[in-house]
Amino acid sequence: MLEDIRKILLHESTILSRLDEMAHEIADAYRGKDVTVISVLNGSFIFVADLLRRVPLPLQVDCLSVSSYHGTKTTGTVTFRQTDLASFQDRHVLLIDDILDSGHTLHAIGERLSERGALSIRTCVLLRKQVTREREISADYVGFDIPNEFVVGYGLDYMEKYRNLPFVGVLTDDAIARGRVEA
Ligand code: 5GP
Ligand code: MG
C-alpha cells in the first residue's frame, strides 16, 4: 500500500498533536452543555475516534452515513444512506466530517439538522481544502488547511481503499489509474 503514496502531507504525529489543541478548544466551548456529536461516515471515523477520546466531556455520539464523491470527483449530489435522525431538542450539535471541499456535504446535512430543534449547530473538520466553495459554508473547528489535491488516509478513501493509512497523503498517478481500471 505504501508504494501507492506519492507524498505524505500530514504525518500521524502532526495530526495527533493538532487534535490535542482542537480537543481543548471544543472542551472549553461545550463545558456544562448537552452536546451530541454527529460523525459523518465513512470518512470521519478515525478522526472522530482520536479527537473525541481527547475531549473530557460526557458527549453523546451519533453517526450519519452520506456520500457525494465518486473516485476523485465530487458529484454535487449528497446521498443519505440513513434517514432516521434523532431529535436534538435542547441539545447542541457538533457535526464532524473528514474534509471540507465543495461544501455540498456539510450544507446538505446542516439543512436536515436545522429543523430538529438543536440549540446550536457547529461544524468541525480535520481538513479544509483551499478552493472556491460551491456552497457558502464555513467550519467552526479546522485541523489543517491543505492545497487543492485529492488526499487519502486517516479515514479518507480512494475507491473505498486507503482509509486505514495512519497519515494523510497523495496517491501516485499510477495508483489512481489502477483504481479507475478496477472500478
Ligand atoms: P464536499 O461535499 O465538501 O465537496 O466534500 C466533502 C466530502 O467529499 C468529504 O466528506 C469526503 O468524503 C469527500 N472528499 C472531498 N475531498 C476529498 C479528498 O481529497 N479525498 C477524499 N478521499 N475524499 C474527499
Ligand atoms: Mg466523507
Tab-separated table of C-alpha atoms and ligand atoms in Angstrom:
chain	number	residue	atom	x	y	z
A	1	MET	CA	0.000	0.000	0.000
A	2	LEU	CA	2.829	2.459	0.802
A	3	GLU	CA	4.188	2.183	-2.744
A	4	ASP	CA	0.944	3.856	-3.905
A	5	ILE	CA	1.729	7.052	-1.967
A	6	ARG	CA	3.473	9.878	-3.853
A	7	LYS	CA	3.870	12.128	-0.824
A	8	ILE	CA	2.798	12.465	2.781
A	9	LEU	CA	1.052	15.741	3.611
A	10	LEU	CA	0.416	15.180	7.325
A	11	HIS	CA	2.256	12.667	9.470
A	12	GLU	CA	0.383	10.866	12.227
A	13	SER	CA	2.300	12.716	14.965
A	14	THR	CA	1.440	16.081	13.373
A	15	ILE	CA	-2.231	15.142	13.236
A	16	LEU	CA	-2.355	13.912	16.817
A	17	SER	CA	-0.732	16.975	18.316
A	18	ARG	CA	-3.197	19.190	16.441
A	19	LEU	CA	-6.037	17.035	17.815
A	20	ASP	CA	-4.844	17.836	21.357
A	21	GLU	CA	-5.340	21.531	20.577
A	22	MET	CA	-8.704	21.056	18.895
A	23	ALA	CA	-9.972	18.899	21.756
A	24	HIS	CA	-9.051	21.661	24.202
A	25	GLU	CA	-10.927	24.238	22.174
A	26	ILE	CA	-14.001	22.001	21.915
A	27	ALA	CA	-13.965	21.134	25.619
A	28	ASP	CA	-13.781	24.833	26.534
A	29	ALA	CA	-16.661	25.703	24.220
A	30	TYR	CA	-19.027	22.979	25.386
A	31	ARG	CA	-18.278	22.514	29.090
A	32	GLY	CA	-21.566	22.224	31.042
A	33	LYS	CA	-23.671	21.888	27.873
A	34	ASP	CA	-25.622	18.957	26.437
A	35	VAL	CA	-23.809	18.014	23.250
A	36	THR	CA	-24.500	15.473	20.530
A	37	VAL	CA	-21.610	14.838	18.189
A	38	ILE	CA	-22.531	13.584	14.732
A	39	SER	CA	-19.822	11.743	12.894
A	40	VAL	CA	-20.216	11.867	9.122
A	41	LEU	CA	-19.329	8.391	7.895
A	42	ASN	CA	-17.324	6.837	6.455
A	43	GLY	CA	-14.526	9.367	6.142
A	44	SER	CA	-14.540	10.779	9.678
A	45	PHE	CA	-14.352	7.543	11.666
A	46	ILE	CA	-10.663	7.675	12.567
A	47	PHE	CA	-10.634	11.434	13.136
A	48	VAL	CA	-13.690	11.254	15.409
A	49	ALA	CA	-12.301	8.335	17.401
A	50	ASP	CA	-8.965	10.062	18.013
A	51	LEU	CA	-10.482	13.515	18.643
A	52	LEU	CA	-13.301	12.563	20.997
A	53	ARG	CA	-11.076	10.454	23.232
A	54	ARG	CA	-9.250	13.698	23.970
A	55	VAL	CA	-12.414	15.608	24.958
A	56	PRO	CA	-13.186	15.047	28.665
A	57	LEU	CA	-16.925	15.798	28.448
A	58	PRO	CA	-19.948	13.430	28.639
A	59	LEU	CA	-20.786	13.692	24.930
A	60	GLN	CA	-23.443	11.768	23.060
A	61	VAL	CA	-22.228	10.390	19.750
A	62	ASP	CA	-24.268	9.518	16.702
A	63	CYS	CA	-23.302	8.669	13.118
A	64	LEU	CA	-24.689	9.725	9.784
A	65	SER	CA	-23.783	7.994	6.567
A	66	VAL	CA	-23.613	10.061	3.386
A	67	SER	CA	-21.722	10.063	0.118
A	68	SER	CA	-21.075	12.593	-2.618
A	69	TYR	CA	-17.774	11.507	-4.125
A	70	HIS	CA	-17.154	9.071	-6.889
A	71	GLY	CA	-13.484	8.286	-7.410
A	72	THR	CA	-11.604	11.577	-7.135
A	73	LYS	CA	-14.508	13.863	-8.150
A	74	THR	CA	-17.404	15.299	-6.173
A	75	THR	CA	-20.797	14.613	-7.758
A	76	GLY	CA	-22.517	17.606	-6.149
A	77	THR	CA	-25.398	15.380	-5.031
A	78	VAL	CA	-25.359	14.263	-1.424
A	79	THR	CA	-26.912	10.852	-0.813
A	80	PHE	CA	-28.103	9.990	2.710
A	81	ARG	CA	-27.798	6.275	3.360
A	82	GLN	CA	-29.735	6.635	6.603
A	83	THR	CA	-32.690	8.898	7.228
A	84	ASP	CA	-33.881	8.247	10.791
A	85	LEU	CA	-32.178	11.132	12.552
A	86	ALA	CA	-32.763	11.637	16.254
A	87	SER	CA	-34.323	14.808	17.612
A	88	PHE	CA	-31.834	17.308	19.002
A	89	GLN	CA	-34.320	19.218	21.137
A	90	ASP	CA	-32.394	21.250	23.729
A	91	ARG	CA	-29.022	19.872	22.642
A	92	HIS	CA	-26.002	21.421	20.977
A	93	VAL	CA	-24.901	19.605	17.826
A	94	LEU	CA	-21.307	19.296	16.662
A	95	LEU	CA	-21.071	17.906	13.159
A	96	ILE	CA	-17.725	16.255	12.377
A	97	ASP	CA	-16.502	15.443	8.879
A	98	ASP	CA	-13.139	14.498	7.446
A	99	ILE	CA	-12.784	17.292	4.895
A	100	LEU	CA	-14.476	20.449	3.678
A	101	ASP	CA	-14.175	20.638	-0.089
A	102	SER	CA	-17.045	21.961	-2.245
A	103	GLY	CA	-19.231	22.369	0.860
A	104	HIS	CA	-22.155	20.339	-0.522
A	105	THR	CA	-21.980	17.675	2.187
A	106	LEU	CA	-21.991	19.919	5.246
A	107	HIS	CA	-24.542	22.224	3.652
A	108	ALA	CA	-26.967	19.344	2.974
A	109	ILE	CA	-26.555	17.857	6.450
A	110	GLY	CA	-26.906	21.266	8.102
A	111	GLU	CA	-30.226	21.779	6.308
A	112	ARG	CA	-31.542	18.451	7.583
A	113	LEU	CA	-30.438	19.127	11.133
A	114	SER	CA	-31.702	22.669	11.357
A	115	GLU	CA	-35.323	21.516	11.576
A	116	ARG	CA	-34.664	19.235	14.510
A	117	GLY	CA	-34.609	21.652	17.382
A	118	ALA	CA	-30.883	21.910	18.085
A	119	LEU	CA	-29.810	24.816	20.293
A	120	SER	CA	-26.776	25.305	18.053
A	121	ILE	CA	-25.075	23.554	15.151
A	122	ARG	CA	-21.332	23.834	14.660
A	123	THR	CA	-19.041	22.017	12.286
A	124	CYS	CA	-15.619	20.512	12.735
A	125	VAL	CA	-13.366	19.125	10.005
A	126	LEU	CA	-9.885	17.685	10.019
A	127	LEU	CA	-9.029	19.172	6.625
A	128	ARG	CA	-10.139	22.236	4.714
A	129	LYS	CA	-9.213	22.445	1.048
A	130	GLN	CA	-8.155	25.769	-0.367
A	131	VAL	CA	-10.764	26.011	-3.119
A	132	THR	CA	-13.605	28.328	-4.074
A	133	ARG	CA	-16.524	26.598	-2.383
A	134	GLU	CA	-19.682	25.894	-4.349
A	135	ARG	CA	-21.681	26.319	-1.141
A	136	GLU	CA	-21.306	29.141	1.352
A	137	ILE	CA	-20.257	27.120	4.322
A	138	SER	CA	-17.544	27.618	6.879
A	139	ALA	CA	-16.256	25.234	9.515
A	140	ASP	CA	-16.008	26.295	13.164
A	141	TYR	CA	-13.142	23.956	14.034
A	142	VAL	CA	-10.491	23.131	11.420
A	143	GLY	CA	-7.484	20.869	11.823
A	144	PHE	CA	-5.443	21.816	8.760
A	145	ASP	CA	-5.759	23.871	5.592
A	146	ILE	CA	-4.464	21.867	2.637
A	147	PRO	CA	-3.904	22.605	-1.052
A	148	ASN	CA	-6.465	21.523	-3.634
A	149	GLU	CA	-5.210	17.974	-4.098
A	150	PHE	CA	-7.024	14.663	-3.733
A	151	VAL	CA	-5.845	13.102	-0.471
A	152	VAL	CA	-6.255	9.701	1.148
A	153	GLY	CA	-5.577	8.146	4.525
A	154	TYR	CA	-6.595	8.731	8.139
A	155	GLY	CA	-10.175	7.822	7.160
A	156	LEU	CA	-10.220	9.211	3.621
A	157	ASP	CA	-10.539	6.771	0.733
A	158	TYR	CA	-9.962	6.310	-2.945
A	159	MET	CA	-12.487	3.800	-4.280
A	160	GLU	CA	-13.055	2.755	-0.633
A	161	LYS	CA	-9.372	1.884	-0.151
A	162	TYR	CA	-6.545	3.515	1.837
A	163	ARG	CA	-8.747	4.653	4.767
A	164	ASN	CA	-6.508	2.762	7.179
A	165	LEU	CA	-3.327	4.663	6.353
A	166	PRO	CA	-2.228	6.394	9.579
A	167	PHE	CA	-1.269	9.617	7.737
A	168	VAL	CA	-2.794	11.915	5.097
A	169	GLY	CA	-1.110	11.601	1.722
A	170	VAL	CA	-1.402	11.897	-2.040
A	171	LEU	CA	-1.586	8.893	-4.359
A	172	THR	CA	0.712	8.234	-7.306
A	173	ASP	CA	-0.809	8.724	-10.765
A	174	ASP	CA	-0.318	5.024	-11.271
A	175	ALA	CA	-2.422	4.086	-8.213
A	176	ILE	CA	-5.187	6.455	-9.343
A	177	ALA	CA	-5.163	4.998	-12.852
A	178	ARG	CA	-5.258	1.445	-11.461
A	179	GLY	CA	-8.282	2.356	-9.303
A	180	ARG	CA	-10.135	3.556	-12.397
A	181	VAL	CA	-9.487	0.326	-14.242
A	182	GLU	CA	-10.604	-1.806	-11.271
A	183	ALA	CA	-13.818	0.213	-10.772
B	1	5GP	P1	-17.748	18.366	-0.197
B	1	5GP	O1	-19.185	17.904	-0.138
B	1	5GP	O2	-17.394	19.487	0.736
B	1	5GP	O3	-17.291	18.582	-1.622
B	1	5GP	O4	-16.822	17.158	0.184
B	1	5GP	C1	-16.960	16.504	1.325
B	1	5GP	C2	-16.766	15.031	1.146
B	1	5GP	O5	-16.111	14.691	-0.092
B	1	5GP	C3	-15.882	14.550	2.241
B	1	5GP	O6	-16.655	14.086	3.311
B	1	5GP	C4	-15.104	13.443	1.570
B	1	5GP	O7	-15.789	12.233	1.719
B	1	5GP	C5	-15.068	13.776	0.115
B	1	5GP	N1	-13.787	14.408	-0.276
B	1	5GP	C6	-13.557	15.705	-0.574
B	1	5GP	N2	-12.262	15.904	-0.883
B	1	5GP	C7	-11.656	14.709	-0.760
B	1	5GP	C8	-10.282	14.271	-0.937
B	1	5GP	O8	-9.339	14.998	-1.260
B	1	5GP	N3	-10.053	12.950	-0.711
B	1	5GP	C9	-11.030	12.075	-0.364
B	1	5GP	N4	-10.671	10.817	-0.167
B	1	5GP	N5	-12.313	12.456	-0.176
B	1	5GP	C10	-12.621	13.756	-0.386
B	2	MG	MG	-16.902	11.840	3.595
